[in-house]
Every structure is written in structure tokens, then in C-alpha cells.
Amino acid sequence: MVRSHEKRLAAWLLAPSLVFVALIGAFPVLSQFVLSLTEYNLKFADQRGFVGLDNFVRVAGDAVFWRDLWQTLEFTVASVGLELVLGLAAALMLHRITRGRGAASAAVIMPWALPTVVAATMWSLMLNDRIGLLNSVLGQLRIIREPIVWLGGNLAMPSLILADVWKTTPFVAVILLAGLKSIPPQYYEAASLDGAGRWALFRSITLPLLKPFIAVALLFRAMDAFRIFDLVWVLTGGASKTETLSVYIYKVLFRYSDLGYGSALTVALFGIVFVLSLALIRFMRIAGEPA
Amino acid sequence: MKRRSILAIGVALLALATAGCASDEDGVTRVIFAAGNDPSGATETLVREFNEAHPGIEVTFQVMPANTDTQHDAYVTYLSASDPGIDLYSMDVIWTAEFAKAGWIQPIPDDVLDRDEFLDAPLASATYDGRLYAAPWFTDAGVLYYRSDLLDQAGHDVPETWPELRDACAAIAGVAETDGFLWQGARYEGLVCNFLEALWGLGGSLDPEDLAERPDEVEDGVRRTLEHMASLIDDPSISPRSVLTYKEEDARRLFTEGRALFLRNWPYAWSFAQGEESKVRGAVGIARLPHAPGETSYSTIGGWNIGLSSYSRHPDESLEFLRFITNERSMKLRAIQGGYLPTLRTTYADEEVLEANPHYADFFEVFKNARNRPKSPNYPRVSDIIQENAHGALSGEIDHGDAAAAIVEGLAAILVE
């Protein structure tokens, strides 16, 4: 039994961190909710006032919001899907090789270690149609005759997805590699003795035991991808049907100084990400149960 | 015991934090001047000189982030909290209406500047609702850079009109492997500047009076401008499709690499074109932007003004410094040492300035026909409406007529009172 004065001491010791968390965590989130119910533009501060759910009615009828939500979904599904497939392949490869694993791991993890803005700027140079690396290589291999404009027109979204896949596949690979390492080798030995082929091993042992790890990677990546801002901002500025919700929110909050409506958009994004995460966590629970 | 000492540390920290606030106990008035970095050091030199000449005032030059939007967001945060920490703000010309309308900056008294000495467009950029809200500090305007060597080779004159520019591009296309005309078409503020220059050069307008009284005419002008810009892209000998992804530096880099005949850019590109790493050094000229036959060339004005915070505790001392930093001598030093284009007319005739920057004589001609972007406290919204529709139309995502209608409708709702 813990004695009561120890309990009290524990409470005292915890108090500062709780206050801290409340200040930097709960307070901003709550004030965002409150702001979303008001009309408040920094430029016209005298017109500030409570408007109830008006801002949310406006969100529901805002064509830009729905367009950007759709584009964000497009980006999320495509990039996270590709990252899972490629990340799994990379993890399997890293798991199998015995020599030079350190160097190989370092090479794979590299893109993840770069700040996104740096990676995005690098990609914008590589994707430049006249002086970019990609067109120059494709041109020299005689695959293309005319330079391709990667960051404009219909190729803009695929180019963004490409840059994101390059950048964050390592994250998925590392998580899945940890999962692979947690599978006892005896399972494979026993199954092999019973005559299971490679594909059967992968389908019946690797994949089921990896499921919780896949779910974690999926959850983190999907949440990140849904809030993508920096990559879009640097590469296209939201042009050519690549504007995501975060870019739109940035514009409303900071360019237009419209805190009320911007907060309502933020709350809407928060709600969507929240529901998405709950769905994924549910999936994760199911996946976590023994198959 | 222990708990008490923790409390003591807390109180001590609090005391330290509050002690950081500046005080004028020693009889010296402190003025804080916030602006982007000046790598040439000219601004710092001037601040030092001012402080030496004014023992009762100490001006501090607070360097802000170089990125314009970051600076804007930082200022909006301070000013909306009525923060007195900064007295003088350097402001992009497109912020004047926003800051003035919000009551964040105060009108500049008549005796601080002699308005007749300043260039018209910069002065207009600092004016809102008929009152001067800032002092023009340095200016900028779109100019046409051309490759004098290639034009000579093709026996072509420097183009003044769009048809002449087309001819020159066609003539060069057969001789040299370069792009014709590079400009800024990415979806950002630069596109607005390029769009307006094209619009004005075709005789169009987005002035509030015209939007209110002749909306059909305005819409027609916008549509013709979009068609004109699209036709530049549609002709491979003029502008590559990728200008729709270019900002200033993308286009500038290609031009100084020797890969284009013409470039629309700001005056800063001149020193790059004549710099050590340029492949076109000595083979570049500057001219006014092309216009339609029978019309006039106009440039969009950029540049920065200095405004006085409404929350300043020392307006008189701040104005004293404002007078100093915008006087003839300061403009001259910054022009010679830093290449900042003066807003005073006379500086362009100064022999020493012209010796350091011979091209200023050409720039002066351009600046005489510079115009301002639409003025509105909601300018970011105005800009986004133009950006989105113009970029969509030029990329072929939106019909030109629809885009023109959307621009006119959106702008009329904001600009017409």
C-alpha cells in the first residue's frame, strides 16, 4: 500500500507537468473551438462577436473546402498506399541481407532524416523542366524528346506524391523492419519442415504477425499525409489542383487574418482526422487479435 | 523547506522575465526599427550615424526574417496585440491599406516628408484613403531584360510591342537554342504582377471606378489579357509551358545561364546578369515591358515603405529617424552600397549614384510608368482570386471567359464600396 503522504507528494510532483500539458495542449485546442464560434478577423477586430455555428454552415457550403478535402484524400490514399508497399519491400530486403546491413539501413533512412522543406526544395530543383536532373536523365536515355513540366498540369499531383513517397517510405520501412525482427525464426523453420513454400510463409506467418506494425505505420502516415502542408507549399503553392486542406487553412488564418472562419476549418479538419484515426485504431485492434 | 525553495526559484524567474522590459531611465529614448536584413550593411551604417548625431535617441535596427510572408505574419501578430515593442515597421507596398484600415499604423504628419520630391507610384503605394500612412523607402518595378548579343546577331531592334517581341523570338528560334520570353507564371504573388502588367499594356484596368461603372469592359480586358498570356505559352518559340511553374529565381537562373532571349523580372536581376557567374555578362540590356500597339507600357510597382506604429511610445523620435532614413543622403548611400532603388527623384540624377549604377537612368524611365496593384485591406484575398483564376485559365483548367468573369465578380465584391 502506498501511504497517503506519498500519494500527496506524487500529486505535487505531477502537478507542474499537468499544468504544462494543460497550457500547451488543452488550452490552444479549446480556444480554437471557442474561436470557431466567433466572427473574428484581426484586421477588423471591432466587428468581433459570437456567431454560433454560422462558420460551420459556411464550411459546409464552401466549394473550396470540399475540393481541397477531395484533393487531400487523393494525396493521402495514393502516397500512404505506395509507401506501405514500398516500405514493406524495403523492410523485407533489409531483414534478409546479412552483409552491409548498417550501410544499407543508413541509405534507406536518409530521406526521412532530411527536413521536409529541404527535401521539397531539392525536389523542386530536380523536377525543374529545364535544368532538373530528372528531365536531363530521361533526355539522355532518349526516353523523352521534349522536357516534361512535372510541377504543372496533370503531373503536379503525381509529382507531389512521388516526393512524399521518397521522403517517408523509410519511416514505414523502419517500423516494419522492427516487426519482422519480432517474429521468432522458429515459426519459419517449423513451417518449412512441413513443406511450406516462400509465398505460403509470407502469407501465413509474416503478414499476419506484421499486421499490428502495418496498422501503426498506417495510422501515423495517414494522419501526417492528411495534414500535408510544406511539400505542397514549396513545390506548387497549391496550383494545378494540388491545394490541400492545410494550405487552405493557412491562407484563411494567416493571409486573410480570419481567425474565426480559419478556426472553424481547423476544427473540421481536426474532426476528419479524429474520425479517420478512430477507424484506423479499430482496424488496428482487430488486426492485433491473434489470427 | 524544499517546496519553499522551488517557489523562490519561480518568483526569481518571474522577476527576471519582467526586468527584461526596456526602460528609458537614463534619459535616452529607444526606438525600434524593424526591417528585413540588409546584407550590404548600409542600413546599419546609417543607424549608427543617426545615433551618433542624436545623443538623446537610440535607434535599434531589428532584423526580421527575409521571407515577406513571414514578416507580414509576425507584424500582424504584434500589431493585433497592440504591442508597443516596435516603433517603425518596414512594409511591403501591398500592406498599406490593410495596416491603415486596421488602425495599426498612423498617418505621417505633413512636415516629415516633402511629397513633391518622391516618385508618384511609391508615394501612391503609401497612401490610403487620401492620407499618407508611410514613407516610401525603396522601390521596384517590372522590367524587360534582353540579350543584346542575340538581337544584334539577328539584326533585330529591342521590341517595344508584343508583335515585335514575337518577331524577335521567331527570328532567334532559327539561330540559337534558347527560349524566347521567360516570366513568372507560378501561382503566387509574382503572377499577379505579371498579369497586371499584361492587362495594363493591353489598355485594360482593374480600378474600382471601372469595375463599378464598366464591368463588361473590364471583363473583356481581363479575358483578352488571359488569351494574350496563353498565346505566349502556346507558341513554343516564345514562352515554354513551364513558366507556369516559375517564380523570379527560376526564370532569372535560366536567363543568366544564357538560355533565354527575354526575361521579365525586377531590377535585382541586373546585378546577377552582370555578376561573376553570369554567362551573359555584358550581353544584356534593359527596356520597358512590351505593350499592345497603340497602348502604353506599364510596370507593377514593388518595394517597401516605412510605417509608424499606432502603439509607438515615442512617435516624435521615431519620425525624426524616419526623416533621416528617407533623406537624400541615406537614399544615396543605400543605392550605391546596397543597390536599393531610391524613391526620391533627384537621386536618379546624382552623378555618384549613376557612376555606381549606370543602369539607374534606364530604370528611372520605367518607374515613371509604374502602377500599383489594387488597394484593399483585403488585398491577400484580391491577390488569391487573381492567382487562382489566372493560373487555372493559363493551365487550361478553366475557360478564359469563366476565369475573367470570376476575377471581375470577385474583385468587384471586395474593391467596389
XYZ file of C-alpha atoms in Angstrom:
708
model
C 0.000 0.000 0.000
C 1.149 3.453 -0.824
C 0.987 5.754 2.144
C -1.205 8.834 1.814
C 1.576 11.409 2.180
C 3.448 9.686 -0.617
C 0.355 9.961 -2.738
C 0.154 13.639 -1.965
C 3.807 14.097 -2.834
C 3.225 12.297 -6.109
C 0.354 14.637 -6.885
C 2.540 17.670 -6.130
C 5.324 16.359 -8.291
C 2.958 15.678 -11.148
C 1.145 18.988 -10.876
C 3.679 21.124 -12.797
C 3.681 18.791 -15.783
C -0.112 18.590 -15.759
C -0.358 22.375 -15.703
C 2.178 22.473 -18.503
C 0.261 19.997 -20.623
C -2.956 21.904 -19.986
C -1.288 25.160 -21.017
C 0.367 23.983 -24.197
C -2.055 21.200 -25.130
C -5.580 21.653 -23.912
C -5.711 25.447 -23.867
C -4.890 26.071 -27.544
C -7.244 23.310 -28.674
C -10.088 24.636 -26.547
C -9.516 28.230 -27.592
C -9.605 27.055 -31.202
C -13.056 25.619 -30.571
C -14.193 28.838 -28.951
C -12.756 30.933 -31.801
C -14.553 28.792 -34.354
C -17.855 30.027 -32.921
C -16.982 33.693 -33.387
C -16.530 36.206 -36.145
C -13.025 37.483 -35.606
C -10.738 38.992 -38.200
C -7.575 40.625 -36.840
C -7.953 43.419 -39.385
C -11.496 44.232 -38.339
C -11.185 43.488 -34.645
C -14.046 45.867 -33.773
C -16.542 43.571 -35.517
C -15.664 40.677 -33.249
C -18.606 38.682 -31.901
C -20.237 35.344 -31.169
C -21.953 33.819 -34.205
C -22.787 30.292 -33.051
C -22.475 27.695 -35.754
C -22.507 30.172 -38.665
C -18.901 29.415 -39.548
C -19.642 25.710 -39.810
C -22.628 26.350 -42.052
C -20.230 28.315 -44.239
C -17.728 25.427 -44.219
C -20.454 23.032 -45.376
C -21.235 25.262 -48.346
C -17.627 26.158 -49.155
C -16.725 24.690 -52.552
C -13.014 25.280 -51.930
C -13.183 23.262 -48.697
C -14.749 20.255 -50.445
C -12.442 20.490 -53.435
C -9.395 20.620 -51.159
C -10.731 17.821 -48.958
C -11.055 15.632 -52.035
C -7.544 16.534 -53.189
C -6.167 15.838 -49.714
C -7.827 12.412 -49.718
C -6.399 11.702 -53.163
C -2.933 12.593 -51.920
C -3.296 10.587 -48.702
C -4.593 7.382 -50.253
C -2.058 7.349 -53.081
C 1.010 8.315 -51.049
C 0.300 6.138 -47.996
C -0.645 3.151 -50.190
C 2.591 3.368 -52.155
C 4.621 3.941 -49.011
C 3.223 0.776 -47.397
C 4.031 -1.398 -50.400
C 7.499 0.045 -50.948
C 8.223 0.231 -47.214
C 7.354 -3.445 -46.816
C 9.606 -4.359 -49.742
C 12.463 -2.333 -48.280
C 11.971 -3.872 -44.826
C 11.975 -7.403 -46.219
C 15.155 -6.641 -48.142
C 16.888 -5.118 -45.128
C 15.799 -8.051 -42.997
C 17.274 -10.619 -45.387
C 20.655 -9.152 -46.164
C 23.416 -10.062 -43.761
C 26.386 -8.116 -45.055
C 26.441 -4.325 -45.084
C 23.126 -4.035 -43.279
C 24.269 -0.949 -41.413
C 25.184 0.881 -44.591
C 22.002 -0.253 -46.325
C 19.852 0.881 -43.398
C 21.584 4.244 -43.351
C 20.973 4.669 -47.073
C 17.296 3.797 -46.711
C 16.710 6.044 -43.717
C 18.457 9.066 -45.265
C 15.432 10.767 -46.893
C 13.485 10.572 -43.629
C 16.257 12.385 -41.806
C 16.006 15.444 -44.076
C 13.738 18.308 -43.035
C 10.697 18.309 -45.347
C 11.318 21.842 -46.589
C 14.873 20.918 -47.574
C 13.678 17.761 -49.327
C 10.927 19.729 -51.079
C 13.344 22.388 -52.314
C 15.643 19.641 -53.566
C 12.768 18.034 -55.452
C 11.692 21.324 -56.941
C 15.188 21.655 -58.422
C 15.257 18.039 -59.622
C 11.809 18.354 -61.172
C 12.592 21.656 -62.883
C 11.833 21.137 -66.543
C 14.896 22.894 -67.979
C 17.722 22.355 -65.520
C 16.290 19.475 -63.480
C 18.019 16.146 -63.055
C 15.002 14.031 -63.950
C 14.408 15.507 -67.401
C 18.103 15.542 -68.154
C 18.461 11.820 -67.337
C 15.302 10.908 -69.257
C 16.514 13.033 -72.154
C 19.924 11.419 -72.264
C 18.375 7.970 -72.157
C 16.287 9.167 -75.117
C 13.077 8.313 -73.322
C 11.742 11.830 -73.822
C 12.342 14.393 -76.559
C 10.708 17.476 -75.088
C 11.233 18.377 -71.431
C 8.304 17.374 -69.234
C 6.712 20.002 -66.975
C 6.429 17.946 -63.798
C 5.106 20.561 -61.419
C 2.322 21.936 -63.614
C -0.808 20.499 -65.168
C -1.913 16.941 -64.522
C 1.517 15.777 -63.417
C 1.637 18.131 -60.423
C -0.221 15.821 -58.019
C 1.685 12.667 -59.048
C 4.955 14.621 -58.625
C 3.940 15.640 -55.109
C 3.076 12.047 -54.303
C 6.412 10.894 -55.708
C 8.299 13.353 -53.491
C 6.311 12.295 -50.440
C 6.815 8.589 -51.132
C 10.548 9.158 -51.472
C 10.614 11.091 -48.230
C 8.512 8.911 -45.945
C 8.846 5.342 -47.212
C 11.848 4.960 -44.844
C 9.596 5.637 -41.862
C 7.325 2.754 -42.864
C 10.331 0.542 -43.626
C 11.847 1.083 -40.171
C 8.608 0.266 -38.348
C 8.017 -2.845 -40.440
C 11.638 -3.922 -40.030
C 11.165 -3.840 -36.259
C 8.076 -6.000 -36.780
C 9.969 -8.504 -38.882
C 12.640 -8.777 -36.203
C 9.998 -9.621 -33.622
C 8.874 -12.760 -35.495
C 10.645 -15.804 -33.997
C 12.626 -17.642 -36.711
C 11.376 -20.988 -35.335
C 7.977 -20.340 -36.948
C 9.582 -20.299 -40.365
C 11.701 -23.378 -39.609
C 8.685 -25.394 -38.467
C 6.595 -24.349 -41.450
C 9.425 -25.103 -43.868
C 9.727 -28.615 -42.406
C 6.038 -29.069 -43.173
C 6.836 -28.159 -46.774
C 5.543 -24.578 -46.939
C 6.828 -22.545 -49.891
C 8.087 -18.952 -49.746
C 4.782 -17.404 -50.663
C 2.961 -19.537 -48.096
C 5.467 -18.479 -45.427
C 4.910 -14.844 -46.275
C 1.119 -15.106 -46.397
C 0.605 -17.270 -43.346
C 3.350 -16.127 -40.990
C 4.939 -12.802 -41.984
C 1.858 -10.866 -42.985
C -0.440 -11.821 -40.063
C 2.262 -11.218 -37.465
C 3.193 -7.949 -39.126
C -0.374 -6.624 -39.132
C -0.166 -4.598 -35.903
C 3.001 -2.929 -37.165
C 1.374 -2.196 -40.518
C -1.536 -0.660 -38.643
C 0.752 1.605 -36.610
C 2.610 2.738 -39.719
C -0.697 3.310 -41.486
C -2.100 5.375 -38.625
C 0.911 7.653 -38.334
C 1.342 8.080 -42.060
C -2.318 8.688 -42.807
C -2.528 11.373 -40.115
C 0.621 13.041 -41.403
C -0.392 12.857 -45.041
C -3.787 14.319 -44.271
C -2.196 17.412 -42.794
C 0.446 17.833 -45.516
C 1.493 21.463 -45.956
C 5.194 22.099 -46.508
C 5.669 19.878 -49.546
C 2.703 21.436 -51.354
C 3.686 24.945 -50.342
C 7.224 24.642 -51.715
C 6.524 22.591 -54.855
C 3.317 24.040 -56.299
C 1.911 26.578 -53.842
C -1.373 24.706 -54.258
C -1.608 25.292 -58.024
C -2.771 22.736 -60.594
C -5.291 21.012 -58.322
C -2.830 20.266 -55.529
C -4.149 22.578 -52.809
C -4.677 20.563 -49.629
C -6.811 21.486 -46.617
C -3.808 22.642 -44.594
C -2.782 25.034 -47.352
C -6.305 26.467 -47.499
C -6.409 26.845 -43.720
C -3.044 28.584 -43.732
C -4.339 31.082 -46.254
C -7.519 31.845 -44.340
C -5.794 32.083 -40.947
C -2.630 33.934 -41.867
C -3.090 35.602 -45.243
C -6.651 36.767 -44.575
C -6.163 37.007 -40.762
C -9.627 35.456 -40.461
C -9.300 33.666 -37.130
C -12.985 32.809 -36.799
C -13.525 31.053 -40.103
C -9.989 29.659 -40.139
C -10.597 28.067 -36.745
C -13.840 26.530 -37.990
C -11.927 24.992 -40.903
C -9.294 23.743 -38.469
C -11.929 22.179 -36.240
C -13.438 20.495 -39.311
C -10.014 19.126 -40.280
C -9.496 18.035 -36.670
C -12.825 16.184 -36.760
C -11.984 14.426 -40.001
C -8.541 13.335 -38.809
C -10.079 12.240 -35.486
C -12.682 10.022 -37.159
C -10.085 8.672 -39.565
C -7.774 7.787 -36.675
C -10.562 6.107 -34.702
C -11.395 3.974 -37.716
C -7.746 3.020 -38.124
C -7.353 2.236 -34.416
C -10.382 -0.033 -34.624
C -8.805 -1.746 -37.590
C -5.584 -1.994 -35.584
C -7.382 -3.675 -32.662
C -8.931 -6.223 -34.965
C -5.589 -6.747 -36.640
C -3.897 -7.097 -33.262
C -6.026 -10.041 -32.259
C -4.452 -13.387 -32.993
C -5.420 -14.550 -36.451
C 11.798 23.570 3.012
C 12.337 22.106 -0.406
C 8.968 23.271 -1.617
C 9.738 26.750 -0.439
C 12.976 26.886 -2.382
C 11.198 25.800 -5.557
C 8.750 28.636 -5.005
C 11.646 31.018 -4.525
C 13.179 29.981 -7.831
C 9.833 30.511 -9.524
C 9.485 34.013 -8.138
C 13.053 34.806 -9.138
C 12.412 33.652 -12.723
C 9.289 35.785 -12.912
C 11.195 38.795 -11.676
C 13.881 38.210 -14.297
C 11.305 37.970 -17.059
C 9.674 41.276 -16.176
C 13.022 43.012 -15.723
C 13.694 42.426 -19.415
C 11.312 45.196 -20.428
C 13.102 48.294 -21.662
C 13.054 51.473 -19.646
C 14.126 54.977 -20.510
C 15.617 55.724 -17.115
C 18.915 57.010 -18.460
C 17.238 59.809 -20.436
C 17.772 58.073 -23.768
C 14.695 57.294 -25.875
C 14.824 53.927 -27.525
C 13.286 53.500 -30.965
C 12.970 50.075 -32.545
C 13.019 49.889 -36.341
C 12.079 46.510 -37.826
C 13.027 45.556 -41.382
C 14.416 42.697 -43.420
C 18.157 42.148 -43.424
C 20.351 44.495 -45.455
C 23.352 42.361 -46.447
C 25.235 45.427 -47.718
C 25.408 46.888 -44.207
C 24.267 50.307 -45.454
C 21.243 50.427 -43.156
C 23.360 49.587 -40.123
C 25.826 52.308 -41.045
C 23.003 54.822 -41.278
C 21.517 53.780 -37.951
C 24.915 54.202 -36.312
C 25.364 57.651 -37.855
C 21.923 58.713 -36.670
C 22.607 57.541 -33.131
C 25.908 59.418 -33.014
C 24.252 62.613 -34.212
C 21.324 62.264 -31.768
C 22.605 61.583 -28.240
C 19.066 61.536 -26.814
C 17.770 58.850 -29.187
C 18.966 55.316 -29.652
C 17.585 53.534 -32.703
C 17.888 49.749 -32.849
C 17.651 48.033 -36.217
C 15.736 44.835 -35.562
C 16.375 42.367 -38.385
C 13.270 40.427 -39.428
C 13.023 37.162 -41.393
C 13.817 37.642 -45.085
C 10.615 35.998 -46.291
C 7.941 38.613 -46.976
C 5.004 36.496 -45.822
C 6.781 35.514 -42.613
C 7.446 39.179 -41.912
C 3.821 40.044 -42.585
C 2.547 37.322 -40.247
C 4.923 38.400 -37.491
C 3.837 42.053 -37.771
C 0.160 41.137 -37.795
C 0.698 39.159 -34.608
C 2.444 42.063 -32.826
C 0.093 44.746 -34.056
C -3.152 42.888 -33.396
C -1.937 42.536 -29.799
C -1.288 46.336 -29.659
C 2.362 45.575 -28.951
C 4.459 48.738 -28.423
C 7.742 46.823 -28.853
C 8.373 48.061 -32.407
C 8.028 51.722 -33.403
C 8.773 51.662 -37.124
C 7.804 48.854 -39.451
C 9.138 48.350 -42.954
C 6.154 47.305 -45.024
C 5.686 45.770 -48.457
C 3.776 48.253 -50.633
C 0.729 45.960 -50.688
C 0.254 46.100 -46.899
C -0.518 49.801 -46.545
C -4.297 49.510 -46.894
C -4.501 46.520 -44.565
C -2.418 48.109 -41.792
C -4.017 51.537 -42.131
C -7.587 50.220 -42.138
C -6.900 48.092 -39.064
C -5.600 51.200 -37.301
C -2.173 49.656 -36.756
C -0.206 52.498 -38.339
C -0.774 56.228 -38.014
C -0.769 58.932 -40.677
C 2.579 60.613 -41.294
C 2.390 64.361 -40.496
C 2.824 66.712 -43.454
C 6.115 68.189 -42.284
C 8.016 64.895 -42.242
C 8.405 64.393 -45.994
C 8.327 66.705 -48.958
C 5.914 64.797 -51.159
C 6.955 66.575 -54.342
C 10.394 65.040 -54.143
C 9.158 61.446 -54.269
C 8.244 59.309 -57.274
C 4.491 59.138 -57.856
C 3.858 55.388 -57.702
C 5.764 54.747 -54.435
C 4.026 57.736 -52.868
C 0.653 56.398 -54.007
C 1.518 52.999 -52.558
C 1.985 54.603 -49.141
C -1.306 56.467 -49.352
C -4.657 55.111 -48.193
C -7.961 56.933 -48.161
C -6.218 60.124 -49.228
C -3.741 60.155 -46.350
C -0.061 59.290 -46.279
C 0.465 56.337 -43.946
C 4.119 55.544 -44.597
C 7.336 56.908 -46.059
C 8.461 55.387 -49.381
C 11.797 53.725 -48.674
C 12.907 51.884 -51.783
C 11.148 50.828 -54.926
C 10.936 48.110 -57.516
C 9.187 47.626 -60.858
C 8.984 45.005 -63.563
C 11.432 45.482 -66.449
C 12.300 43.623 -69.640
C 15.800 42.170 -69.851
C 17.056 41.294 -73.314
C 20.120 39.628 -74.823
C 21.741 42.408 -76.806
C 24.177 39.998 -78.495
C 21.445 37.741 -79.874
C 19.313 40.664 -81.025
C 22.341 42.126 -82.824
C 23.056 38.773 -84.412
C 19.518 38.570 -85.744
C 19.571 42.220 -86.739
C 16.537 42.916 -84.600
C 15.694 46.061 -82.640
C 14.729 45.956 -78.966
C 10.987 45.200 -79.060
C 8.520 47.748 -77.743
C 5.284 45.966 -78.590
C 4.081 42.390 -78.312
C 4.151 41.744 -82.088
C 7.764 42.976 -82.155
C 8.648 40.633 -79.297
C 7.027 37.733 -81.159
C 9.018 38.553 -84.299
C 12.256 38.714 -82.337
C 11.560 35.334 -80.702
C 10.744 33.775 -84.066
C 13.914 35.232 -85.595
C 16.096 33.871 -82.791
C 14.393 30.465 -82.703
C 16.098 29.611 -86.004
C 19.548 30.822 -84.914
C 20.089 29.974 -81.256
C 18.790 27.220 -78.989
C 17.209 29.392 -76.372
C 13.760 30.014 -75.034
C 12.091 33.206 -76.157
C 10.465 35.055 -73.282
C 10.562 33.967 -69.632
C 8.294 35.421 -66.956
C 6.704 34.425 -63.646
C 3.570 32.324 -64.015
C 3.548 30.125 -60.905
C 0.541 30.577 -58.651
C 1.897 33.220 -56.282
C 2.127 36.996 -55.924
C 4.503 37.303 -58.889
C 1.807 36.066 -61.258
C -0.418 38.943 -60.132
C 2.328 41.426 -61.063
C 2.891 39.811 -64.478
C -0.847 39.624 -65.102
C -1.432 43.287 -64.269
C 1.447 44.429 -66.484
C -0.035 42.483 -69.384
C -3.503 43.858 -68.626
C -2.395 47.492 -68.427
C -0.257 47.087 -71.541
C -3.356 45.965 -73.447
C -5.265 49.017 -72.236
C -7.204 47.118 -69.550
C -7.919 48.196 -65.985
C -8.981 46.803 -62.637
C -9.571 50.184 -60.995
C -12.560 50.227 -58.622
C -14.261 53.007 -60.641
C -14.056 50.954 -63.816
C -15.218 47.817 -62.016
C -18.240 49.730 -60.767
C -19.116 51.648 -63.918
C -17.882 49.496 -66.805
C -17.761 45.891 -65.557
C -18.290 44.454 -69.055
C -15.385 46.426 -70.452
C -13.187 45.366 -67.529
C -14.146 41.730 -68.023
C -13.376 41.980 -71.712
C -9.928 43.378 -70.867
C -9.248 40.574 -68.391
C -10.310 37.939 -70.914
C -8.111 39.446 -73.632
C -5.191 39.529 -71.193
C -5.616 35.848 -70.343
C -5.849 34.987 -74.037
C -2.753 37.041 -74.748
C -0.749 35.354 -71.965
C -1.960 31.905 -73.067
C -0.888 32.673 -76.631
C 2.666 33.305 -75.382
C 2.718 29.810 -73.901
C 1.045 28.194 -76.896
C 3.839 29.327 -79.178
C 6.901 27.180 -78.401
C 9.261 29.834 -79.760
C 8.035 32.383 -77.198
C 7.377 31.009 -73.687
C 7.778 27.403 -72.538
C 4.766 25.889 -70.731
C 6.859 25.665 -67.621
C 6.697 29.434 -66.995
C 3.505 28.421 -65.193
C 5.753 26.891 -62.523
C 8.377 29.666 -62.460
C 8.994 32.265 -59.801
C 11.595 35.063 -60.086
C 14.648 32.943 -59.416
C 13.632 30.044 -61.685
C 13.320 32.403 -64.630
C 16.349 34.508 -63.652
C 18.610 31.461 -63.356
C 17.753 30.269 -66.862
C 18.280 33.733 -68.289
C 21.713 34.243 -66.726
C 22.600 30.708 -67.862
C 22.113 32.082 -71.354
C 19.026 30.048 -72.093
C 16.521 32.762 -72.936
C 16.283 35.812 -75.146
C 13.943 37.888 -72.967
C 13.150 37.948 -69.266
C 10.573 39.860 -67.267
C 11.975 40.439 -63.798
C 12.642 43.007 -61.076
C 15.708 45.248 -61.093
C 17.611 42.913 -58.732
C 18.292 40.538 -61.625
C 20.609 43.129 -63.178
C 23.448 42.506 -60.740
C 23.080 38.751 -61.295
C 23.188 39.214 -65.066
C 26.383 41.270 -64.745
C 27.870 39.156 -61.959
C 30.856 36.800 -61.969
C 28.816 33.652 -62.510
C 26.651 35.020 -65.287
C 27.104 33.566 -68.770
C 25.526 36.615 -70.346
C 27.703 39.261 -68.729
C 27.991 42.336 -70.907
C 25.378 40.995 -73.317
C 22.240 42.155 -71.510
C 20.131 45.275 -71.833
C 17.045 46.579 -70.042
C 13.942 48.092 -71.552
C 10.328 48.825 -70.736
C 7.927 45.909 -70.833
C 6.158 45.252 -74.143
C 2.644 46.580 -74.739
C -0.029 46.268 -77.410
C 0.381 48.545 -80.456
C -1.216 51.899 -79.720
C -1.125 51.358 -75.956
C 1.451 52.251 -73.290
C 3.880 50.136 -71.283
C 3.222 49.882 -67.549
C 5.122 48.138 -64.755
C 3.802 46.846 -61.461
C 5.457 48.592 -58.559
C 7.005 46.654 -55.695
C 9.265 47.891 -52.911
C 8.975 48.858 -49.282
C 7.683 51.741 -47.187
C 8.205 52.545 -43.531
C 5.173 52.997 -41.299
C 4.842 54.343 -37.778
C 3.098 52.023 -35.319
C -0.048 53.366 -33.673
C 1.238 51.806 -30.461
C 4.635 53.519 -30.535
C 5.518 55.214 -27.249
C 7.923 57.591 -28.986
C 6.297 58.849 -32.174
C 8.293 62.098 -32.309
C 11.684 60.434 -32.037
C 10.566 57.742 -34.494
C 9.564 60.377 -37.027
C 12.915 62.062 -36.547
C 14.591 58.843 -37.632
C 12.090 58.362 -40.474
C 13.027 61.808 -41.792
C 16.688 60.818 -41.667
C 16.427 57.369 -43.278
C 14.452 58.735 -46.241
C 16.588 61.815 -46.854
C 18.715 62.368 -49.933
C 21.954 61.225 -48.319
C 20.530 57.984 -46.906
C 18.911 57.095 -50.229
C 22.207 57.743 -51.965
C 24.228 55.571 -49.609
C 21.793 52.694 -49.844
C 21.684 52.996 -53.636
C 25.468 52.998 -54.025
C 26.324 50.469 -51.341
C 23.282 48.195 -51.451
C 21.743 48.753 -54.884
C 18.386 49.723 -53.352
C 16.381 51.792 -55.811
C 15.648 55.207 -54.338
C 12.168 56.672 -54.095
C 13.461 60.245 -54.432
C 13.543 61.638 -57.945
C 16.760 63.568 -57.512
C 18.807 60.516 -56.506
C 18.418 59.196 -60.054
C 20.216 62.271 -61.363
C 23.042 62.086 -58.823
C 26.408 61.642 -60.513
C 27.909 59.335 -57.902
C 24.818 57.148 -57.909
C 24.869 56.911 -61.695
C 28.568 56.142 -61.671
C 27.954 53.174 -59.356
C 24.744 52.143 -61.148
C 24.719 53.401 -64.753
C 21.560 51.386 -65.448
C 19.558 53.524 -62.998
C 18.973 56.004 -65.803
C 17.049 53.287 -67.689
C 15.174 52.204 -64.581
C 14.045 55.762 -63.979
C 12.269 55.700 -67.336
C 10.453 52.506 -66.306
C 9.488 53.848 -62.897
C 7.789 56.872 -64.377
C 5.120 54.489 -65.712
C 4.815 52.234 -62.694
C 1.386 51.462 -61.276
C 0.102 49.990 -58.040
C -1.736 46.748 -57.525
C -5.356 47.145 -56.358
C -5.547 48.718 -52.915
C -7.601 46.973 -50.286
C -7.401 45.908 -46.655
C -8.378 42.522 -48.104
C -5.529 42.556 -50.611
C -4.477 38.925 -49.908
C -7.963 37.867 -50.986
C -7.763 40.058 -54.120
C -4.423 38.502 -54.939
C -5.675 34.940 -54.424
C -8.676 35.495 -56.697
C -6.386 36.692 -59.498
C -3.815 33.967 -58.836
C -6.278 31.121 -58.802
C -8.286 32.127 -61.858
C -5.388 33.350 -63.978
C -3.310 30.264 -63.238
C -6.280 27.994 -63.846
C -7.033 29.680 -67.173
C -3.429 29.637 -68.381
C -3.082 25.965 -67.373
C -6.198 25.139 -69.371
C -8.178 24.082 -66.281
C -10.710 26.925 -66.516
C -12.249 28.511 -69.592
C -10.800 32.011 -70.215
C -14.227 33.633 -70.222
C -15.215 31.952 -66.960
C -11.949 32.950 -65.321
C -12.390 36.568 -66.435
C -15.938 36.617 -65.078
C -14.783 35.122 -61.766
C -11.990 37.700 -61.420
C -14.287 40.644 -62.128
C -17.048 39.365 -59.881
C -14.670 38.507 -57.015
C -12.776 41.800 -57.224
C -15.884 43.923 -57.580
C -17.245 42.409 -54.354
C -14.094 43.458 -52.492
C -12.949 46.656 -54.209
C -16.211 48.423 -55.029
C -17.762 50.069 -51.998
